[in-house]
Coordinates of C-alpha atoms in Angstrom, one line a residue:
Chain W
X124 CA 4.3 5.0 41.9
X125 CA 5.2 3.1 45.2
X126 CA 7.7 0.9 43.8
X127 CA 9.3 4.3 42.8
X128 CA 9.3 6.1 46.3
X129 CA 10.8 2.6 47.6
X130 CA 13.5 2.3 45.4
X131 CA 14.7 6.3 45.6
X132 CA 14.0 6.4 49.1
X133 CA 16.5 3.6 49.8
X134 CA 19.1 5.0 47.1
X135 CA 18.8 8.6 48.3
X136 CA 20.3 10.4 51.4
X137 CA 17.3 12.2 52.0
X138 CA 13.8 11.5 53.7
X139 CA 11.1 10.3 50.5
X140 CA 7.6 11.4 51.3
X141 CA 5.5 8.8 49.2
X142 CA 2.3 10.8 48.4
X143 CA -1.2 9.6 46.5
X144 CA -3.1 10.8 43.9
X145 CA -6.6 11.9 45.6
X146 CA -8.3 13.2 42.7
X147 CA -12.0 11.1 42.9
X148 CA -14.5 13.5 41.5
X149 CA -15.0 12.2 37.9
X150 CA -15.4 15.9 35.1
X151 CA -16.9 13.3 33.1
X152 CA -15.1 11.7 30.1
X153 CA -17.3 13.5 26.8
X154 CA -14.2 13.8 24.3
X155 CA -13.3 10.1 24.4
X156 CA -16.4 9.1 23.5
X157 CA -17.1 11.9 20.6
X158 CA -16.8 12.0 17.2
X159 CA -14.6 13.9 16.6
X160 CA -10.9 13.1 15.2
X161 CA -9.3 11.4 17.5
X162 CA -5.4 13.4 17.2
X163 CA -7.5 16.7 18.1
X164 CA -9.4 15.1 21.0
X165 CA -6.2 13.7 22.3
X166 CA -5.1 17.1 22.2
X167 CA -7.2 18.7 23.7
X168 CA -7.6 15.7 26.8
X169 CA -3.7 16.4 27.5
X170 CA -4.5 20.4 27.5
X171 CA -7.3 20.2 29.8
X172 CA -4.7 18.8 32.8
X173 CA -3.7 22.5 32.5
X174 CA -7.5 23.6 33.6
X175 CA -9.7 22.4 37.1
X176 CA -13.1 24.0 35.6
X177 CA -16.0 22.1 34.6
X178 CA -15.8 20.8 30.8
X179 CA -18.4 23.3 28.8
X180 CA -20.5 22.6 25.9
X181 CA -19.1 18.7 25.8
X182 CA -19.6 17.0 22.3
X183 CA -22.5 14.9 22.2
X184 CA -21.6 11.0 22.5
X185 CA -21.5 9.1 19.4
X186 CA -21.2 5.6 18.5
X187 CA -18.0 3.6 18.3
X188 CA -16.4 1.4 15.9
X189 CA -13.2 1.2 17.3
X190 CA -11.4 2.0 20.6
X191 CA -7.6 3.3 21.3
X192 CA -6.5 2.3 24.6
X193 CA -3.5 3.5 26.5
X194 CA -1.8 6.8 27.6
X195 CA -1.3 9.8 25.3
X196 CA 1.0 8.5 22.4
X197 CA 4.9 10.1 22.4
X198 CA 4.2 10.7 18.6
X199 CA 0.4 11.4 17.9
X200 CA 1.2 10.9 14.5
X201 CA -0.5 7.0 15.3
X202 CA -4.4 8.7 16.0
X203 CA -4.0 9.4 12.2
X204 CA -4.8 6.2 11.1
X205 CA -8.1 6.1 13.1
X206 CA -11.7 7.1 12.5
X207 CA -13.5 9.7 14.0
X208 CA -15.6 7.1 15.3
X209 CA -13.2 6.0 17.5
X210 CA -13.3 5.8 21.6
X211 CA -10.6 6.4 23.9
X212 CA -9.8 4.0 26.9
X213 CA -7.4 3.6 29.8
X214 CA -5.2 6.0 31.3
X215 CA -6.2 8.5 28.3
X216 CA -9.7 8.5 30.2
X217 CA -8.4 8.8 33.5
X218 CA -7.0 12.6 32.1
X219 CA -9.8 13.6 31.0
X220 CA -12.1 12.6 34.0
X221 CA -9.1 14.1 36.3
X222 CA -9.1 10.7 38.3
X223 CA -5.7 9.6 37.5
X224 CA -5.8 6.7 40.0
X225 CA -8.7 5.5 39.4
X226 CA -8.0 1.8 38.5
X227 CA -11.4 0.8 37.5
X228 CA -11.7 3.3 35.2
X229 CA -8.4 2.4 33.5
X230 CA -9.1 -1.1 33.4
X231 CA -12.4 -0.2 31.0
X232 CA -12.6 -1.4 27.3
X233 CA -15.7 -2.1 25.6
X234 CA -15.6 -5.7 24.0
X235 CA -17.9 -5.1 21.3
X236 CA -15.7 -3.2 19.1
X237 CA -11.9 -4.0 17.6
X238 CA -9.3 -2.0 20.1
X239 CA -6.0 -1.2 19.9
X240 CA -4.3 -1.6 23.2
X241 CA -1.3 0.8 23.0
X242 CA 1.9 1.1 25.2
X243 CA 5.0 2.6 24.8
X244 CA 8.3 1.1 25.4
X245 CA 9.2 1.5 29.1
X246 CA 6.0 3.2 30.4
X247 CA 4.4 1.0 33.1
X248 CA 1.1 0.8 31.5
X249 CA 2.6 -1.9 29.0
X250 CA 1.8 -5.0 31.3
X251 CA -1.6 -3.9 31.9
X252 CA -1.7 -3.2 28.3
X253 CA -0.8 -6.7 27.7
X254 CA -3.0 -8.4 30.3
X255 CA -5.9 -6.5 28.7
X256 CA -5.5 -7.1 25.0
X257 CA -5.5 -11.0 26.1
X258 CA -8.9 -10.5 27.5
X259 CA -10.7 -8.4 25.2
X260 CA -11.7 -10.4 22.4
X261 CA -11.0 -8.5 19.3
X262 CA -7.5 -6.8 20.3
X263 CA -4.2 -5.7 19.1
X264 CA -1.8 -5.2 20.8
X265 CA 1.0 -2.8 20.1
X266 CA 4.1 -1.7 21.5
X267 CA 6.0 1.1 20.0
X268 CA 9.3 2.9 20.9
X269 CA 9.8 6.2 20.8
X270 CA 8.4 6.6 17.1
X271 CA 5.7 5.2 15.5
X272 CA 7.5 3.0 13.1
X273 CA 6.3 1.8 9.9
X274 CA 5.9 -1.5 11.6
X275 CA 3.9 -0.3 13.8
X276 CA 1.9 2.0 11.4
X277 CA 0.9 -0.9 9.2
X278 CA -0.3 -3.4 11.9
X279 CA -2.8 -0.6 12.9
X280 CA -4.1 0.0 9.3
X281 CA -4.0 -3.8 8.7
X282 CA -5.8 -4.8 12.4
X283 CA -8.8 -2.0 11.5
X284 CA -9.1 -2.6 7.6
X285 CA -8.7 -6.8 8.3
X286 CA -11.3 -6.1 11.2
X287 CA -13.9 -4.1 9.4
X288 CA -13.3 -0.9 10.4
X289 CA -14.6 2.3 7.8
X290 CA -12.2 4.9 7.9
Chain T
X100 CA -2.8 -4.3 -14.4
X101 CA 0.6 -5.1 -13.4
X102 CA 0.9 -5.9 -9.1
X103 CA 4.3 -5.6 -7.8
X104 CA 5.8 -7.1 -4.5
X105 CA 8.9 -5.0 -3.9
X106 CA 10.8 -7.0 -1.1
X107 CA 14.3 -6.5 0.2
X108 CA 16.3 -8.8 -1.7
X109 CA 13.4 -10.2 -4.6
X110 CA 11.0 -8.4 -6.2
X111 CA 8.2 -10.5 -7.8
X112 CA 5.9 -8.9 -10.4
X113 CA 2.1 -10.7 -12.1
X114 CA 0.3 -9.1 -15.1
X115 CA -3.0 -9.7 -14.7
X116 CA -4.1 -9.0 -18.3
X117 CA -1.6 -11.4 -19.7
X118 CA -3.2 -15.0 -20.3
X119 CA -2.1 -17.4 -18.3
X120 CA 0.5 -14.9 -17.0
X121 CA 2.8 -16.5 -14.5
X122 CA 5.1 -14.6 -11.8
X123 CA 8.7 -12.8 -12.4
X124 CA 11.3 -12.1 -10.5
X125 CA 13.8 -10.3 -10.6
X126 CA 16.9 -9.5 -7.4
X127 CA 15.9 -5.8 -6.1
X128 CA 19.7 -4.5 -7.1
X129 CA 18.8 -5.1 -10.5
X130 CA 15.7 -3.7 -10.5
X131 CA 15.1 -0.4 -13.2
X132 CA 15.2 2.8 -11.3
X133 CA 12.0 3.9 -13.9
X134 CA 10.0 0.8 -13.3
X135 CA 6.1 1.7 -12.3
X136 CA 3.6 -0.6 -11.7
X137 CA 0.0 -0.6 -11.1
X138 CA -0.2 -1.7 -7.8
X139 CA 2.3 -2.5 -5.5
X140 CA 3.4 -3.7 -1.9
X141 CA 6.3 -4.6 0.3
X142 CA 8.9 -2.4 1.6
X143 CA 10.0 -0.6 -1.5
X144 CA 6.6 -0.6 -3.2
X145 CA 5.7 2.8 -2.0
X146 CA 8.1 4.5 -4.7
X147 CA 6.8 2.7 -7.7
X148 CA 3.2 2.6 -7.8
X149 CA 0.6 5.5 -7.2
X150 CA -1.8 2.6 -4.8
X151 CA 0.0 1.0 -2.2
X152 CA -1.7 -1.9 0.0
X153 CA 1.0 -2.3 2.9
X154 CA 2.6 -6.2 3.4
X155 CA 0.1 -7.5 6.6
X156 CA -3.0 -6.8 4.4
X157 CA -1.3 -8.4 1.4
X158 CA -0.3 -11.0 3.5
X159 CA -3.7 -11.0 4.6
X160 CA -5.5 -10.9 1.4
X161 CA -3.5 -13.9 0.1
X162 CA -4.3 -16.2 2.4
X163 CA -7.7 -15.7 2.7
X164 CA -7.7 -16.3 -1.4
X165 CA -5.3 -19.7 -1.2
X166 CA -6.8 -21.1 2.5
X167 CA -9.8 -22.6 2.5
X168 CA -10.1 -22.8 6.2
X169 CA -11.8 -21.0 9.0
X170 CA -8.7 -21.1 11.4
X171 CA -5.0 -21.0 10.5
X172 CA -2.0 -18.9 10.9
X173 CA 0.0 -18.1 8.1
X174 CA 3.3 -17.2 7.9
X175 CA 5.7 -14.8 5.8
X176 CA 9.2 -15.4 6.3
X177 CA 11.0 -12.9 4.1
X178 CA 14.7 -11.4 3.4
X179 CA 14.1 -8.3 6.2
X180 CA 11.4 -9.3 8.4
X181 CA 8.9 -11.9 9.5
X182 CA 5.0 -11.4 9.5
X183 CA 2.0 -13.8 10.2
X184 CA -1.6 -13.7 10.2
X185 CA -3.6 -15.5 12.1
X186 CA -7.7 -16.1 11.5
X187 CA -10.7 -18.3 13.5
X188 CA -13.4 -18.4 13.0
X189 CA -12.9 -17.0 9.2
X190 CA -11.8 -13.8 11.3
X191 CA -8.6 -12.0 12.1
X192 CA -7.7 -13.1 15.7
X193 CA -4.2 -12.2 15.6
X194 CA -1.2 -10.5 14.2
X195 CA 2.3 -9.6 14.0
X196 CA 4.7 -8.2 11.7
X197 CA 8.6 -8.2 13.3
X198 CA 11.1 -6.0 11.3
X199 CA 13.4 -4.5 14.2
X200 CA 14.3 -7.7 16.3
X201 CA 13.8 -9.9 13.7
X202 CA 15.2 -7.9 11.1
X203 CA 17.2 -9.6 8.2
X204 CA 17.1 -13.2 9.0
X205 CA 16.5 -14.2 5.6
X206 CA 19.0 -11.9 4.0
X207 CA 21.3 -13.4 6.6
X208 CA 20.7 -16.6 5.8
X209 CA 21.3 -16.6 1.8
X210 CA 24.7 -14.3 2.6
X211 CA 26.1 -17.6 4.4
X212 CA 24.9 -19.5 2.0
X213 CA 26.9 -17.8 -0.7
X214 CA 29.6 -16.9 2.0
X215 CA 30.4 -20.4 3.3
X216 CA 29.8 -21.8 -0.1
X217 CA 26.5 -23.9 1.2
X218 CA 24.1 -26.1 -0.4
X219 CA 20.5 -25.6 1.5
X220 CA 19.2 -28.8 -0.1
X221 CA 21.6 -31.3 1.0
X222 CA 21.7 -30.3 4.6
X223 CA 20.5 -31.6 7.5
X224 CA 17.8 -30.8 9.9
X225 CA 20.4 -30.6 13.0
X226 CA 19.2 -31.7 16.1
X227 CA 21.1 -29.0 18.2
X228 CA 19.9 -25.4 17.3
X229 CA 21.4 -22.0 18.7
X230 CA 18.5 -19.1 20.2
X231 CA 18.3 -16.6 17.4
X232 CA 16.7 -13.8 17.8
X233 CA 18.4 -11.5 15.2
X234 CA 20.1 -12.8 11.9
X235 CA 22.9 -10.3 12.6
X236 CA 23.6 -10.4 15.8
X237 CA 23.0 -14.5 15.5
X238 CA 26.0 -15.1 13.5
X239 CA 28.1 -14.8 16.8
X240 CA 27.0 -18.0 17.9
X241 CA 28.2 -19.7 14.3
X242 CA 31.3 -17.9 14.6
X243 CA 31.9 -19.1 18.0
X244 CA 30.9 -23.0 17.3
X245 CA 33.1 -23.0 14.6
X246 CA 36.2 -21.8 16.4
X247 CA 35.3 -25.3 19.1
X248 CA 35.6 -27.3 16.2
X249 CA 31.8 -27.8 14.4
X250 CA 31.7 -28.0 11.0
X251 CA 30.7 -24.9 9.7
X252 CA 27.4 -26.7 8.0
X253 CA 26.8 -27.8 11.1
X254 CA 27.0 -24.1 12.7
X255 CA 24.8 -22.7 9.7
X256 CA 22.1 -25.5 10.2
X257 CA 22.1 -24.8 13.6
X258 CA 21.8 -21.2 12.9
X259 CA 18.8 -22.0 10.5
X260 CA 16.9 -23.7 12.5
X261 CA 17.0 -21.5 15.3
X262 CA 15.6 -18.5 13.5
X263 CA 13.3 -21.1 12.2
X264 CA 11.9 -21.5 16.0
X265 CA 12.0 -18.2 16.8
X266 CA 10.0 -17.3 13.5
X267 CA 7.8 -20.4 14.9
X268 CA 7.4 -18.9 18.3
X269 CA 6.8 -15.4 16.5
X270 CA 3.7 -16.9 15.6
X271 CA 2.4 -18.3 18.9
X272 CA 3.4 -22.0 18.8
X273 CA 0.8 -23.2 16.0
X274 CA 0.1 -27.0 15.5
X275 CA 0.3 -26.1 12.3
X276 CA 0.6 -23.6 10.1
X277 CA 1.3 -22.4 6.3
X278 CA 4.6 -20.8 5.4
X279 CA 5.3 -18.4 2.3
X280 CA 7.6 -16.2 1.4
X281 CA 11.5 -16.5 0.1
X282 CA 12.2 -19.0 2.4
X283 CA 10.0 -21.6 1.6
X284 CA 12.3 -22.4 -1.1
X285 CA 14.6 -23.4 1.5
X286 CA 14.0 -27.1 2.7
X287 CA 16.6 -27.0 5.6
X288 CA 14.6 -23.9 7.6
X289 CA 10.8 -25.7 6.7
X290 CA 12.4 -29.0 7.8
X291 CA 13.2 -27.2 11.0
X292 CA 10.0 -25.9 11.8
X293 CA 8.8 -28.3 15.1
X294 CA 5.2 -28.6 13.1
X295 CA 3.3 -29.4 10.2
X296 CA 3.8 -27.1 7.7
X297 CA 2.4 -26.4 4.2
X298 CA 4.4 -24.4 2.2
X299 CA 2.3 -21.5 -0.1
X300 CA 5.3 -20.5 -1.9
X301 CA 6.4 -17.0 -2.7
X302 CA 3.8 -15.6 -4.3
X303 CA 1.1 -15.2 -1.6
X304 CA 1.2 -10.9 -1.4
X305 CA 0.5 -11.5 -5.0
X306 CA -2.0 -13.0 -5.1
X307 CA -3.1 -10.9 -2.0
X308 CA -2.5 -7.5 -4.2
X309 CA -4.6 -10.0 -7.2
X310 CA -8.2 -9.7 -4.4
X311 CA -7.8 -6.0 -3.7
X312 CA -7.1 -5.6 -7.4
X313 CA -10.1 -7.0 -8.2
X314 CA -12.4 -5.7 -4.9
X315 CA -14.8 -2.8 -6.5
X316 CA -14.0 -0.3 -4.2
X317 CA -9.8 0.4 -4.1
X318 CA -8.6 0.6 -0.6
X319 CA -5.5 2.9 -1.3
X320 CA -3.3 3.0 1.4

């Protein structure tokens, strides 16, 4: 967050010391590539910043049919709507690899199944979000507020049934 | 099997075991609290069937049954929100369904209507337009051209039109593209679309809710 650091240090009376995330050694990303549901995998991505031990007895991969991308939802109510079969992408991945800077690994998505490209309203993943969806070629994507709205909740359902997607 | 299309303003109900059956409507406010259909969508439908296919996939549905083409974009332009669809390659490509920022532009524009005593039909396609993002919060701009003197037809077409670009930009600038919904019934807002368009009518979830009726396997939503 360097644009951050710039703008406080310059509004603030006090020295900013702009640090950087050097967390490089990839844990390995086995939950978002599981089958599993996705709400408990999220769940338990966002629970493991808590822990710096090697993941034990990871789920075995299994194949995708569709992929979330973006950051941990506000509401998780949204990974309702998709199947187990689903893989996770972006900053989600990042978490659970424990390499929150890494860019590459952010930037990931696998073109051959229908992805959801997810951002929330003011989070600054939304233009990469964007930039993304317009290069993946079967994409949505979707920018909620706070809540998921009903909006919101239909294009999802709509985007995966339209595309093909079993739940 | 009786489909129901519970929008805002309109409901619009098909029996599909009646011969020859054509559409209803009926306005929402006068629709029987005990009413139950067989299948429903839109907004309201949730509360008066036990299978629900929500509006996008209805939307969806009926296009793919009155389209015969591989690449299109169709678009719903309703009382409370504005929706499209868009296929290639006889696949979905694209999608978006806009109830907050859009919200109520067709509701808004039958209230002036009756408000300012208007005619739709014998109106003008005006050449100046105001940007409308939001039918309420749009009706500033008509207030205010009508205080410098424009005739308030002339405000209310301009009004029209501009939610009739911004539905048109909602749905990324098409060449082309087919229209449905309660506002195809309106010649001044298709007129002010800057393409072609071909008008489906008001019955496309219908006929949407008619394929999933009839696909073997229900998709209950």
């Amino acid at each position: 967050m360097l644009h951050t650091a710039t703008i406080l240090a310059e509004a603030l009376p006090i020295p900013v010391i702009c640090t950087k995330n050097t967390d490089s050694a990839p844990f390995g990303t086995p939950l978002c590539r599981a089958r599993l549901p996705l709400l408990e995998r999220m769940l338990a991505i966002t629970a493991g910043v808590k822990s710096a031990a090697p993941y034990q007895n990871p789920p075995v991969p299994g194949e995708p049919t569709a992929g979330f991308w973006g950051v941990p939802p506000r509401d998780f109510s949204i990974l309702g709507l998709f199947p187990e079969t689903t893989h996770i992408y972006g900053w989600a991945r990042c978490m659970e690899n424990k390499t929150p800077a890494d860019h590459d690994l952010e930037a990931q998505f696998n073109p051959e199944v229908p992805t959801v490209f997810f951002a929330q309203s003011f989070c600054a993943k939304t233009a990469l979000a964007r930039y993304l969806a317009k290069k993946h070629p079967h994409a949505l994507y979707l920018d909620v507020d706070v809540h998921t709205t009903g909006s919101a909740r239909a294009k999802v359902q709509a985007f995966l049934e339209l595309s093909g997607v079993r739940p | 099997m009786i489909l129901g299309d519970f929008g805002t303003s309109y409901c619009k109900f098909l029996d599909l075991d009646a011969p020859g059956g054509e559409p209803t409507i009926i306005a929402t406010k006068e629709l029987p609290r005990e009413i139950r259909v067989d299948l429903a969508t839109g907004h309201n439908g949730k509360r008066f069937a036990a299978r629900y296919v929500n509006e996008l996939i209805a939307l969806a549905r009926g296009g793919e049954a009155l389209i015969r083409e591989e690449e299109y974009v169709l678009l719903d332009c309703g009382s409370r929100d504005i929706k499209f669809i868009k296929y290639q390659n006889g696949k979905l490509a694209d999608m978006g369904w806009n109830a907050e920022c859009g919200a109520s532009m067709g509701f808004t524009i039958e209230l002036l209507e009756r408000y300012y005593e208007l005619d739709y039909t014998h109106l003008r396609v005006p050449e100046q337009t105001f940007s409308v993002t939001c039918g309420v919060l749009g009706m500033s701009d008509i207030f205010d051209a009508v205080i410098s003197g424009v005739e308030v037809a002339e405000a209310v077409a301009r009004f029209v039109k501009g939610i009739a670009l911004n539905a048109y930009r909602f749905a990324g600038s098409p060449a082309r593209l087919y229209l449905s919904g309660g506002l195809c019934d309106n010649p001044l807002f298709v007129g002010s679309f800057p393409c072609q368009v071909t008008v489906l009518g008001r019955f496309v979830l219908l006929r949407g809710l008619e394929s999933e009726a009839r696909q073997p396997t229900p998709s209950s939503r």
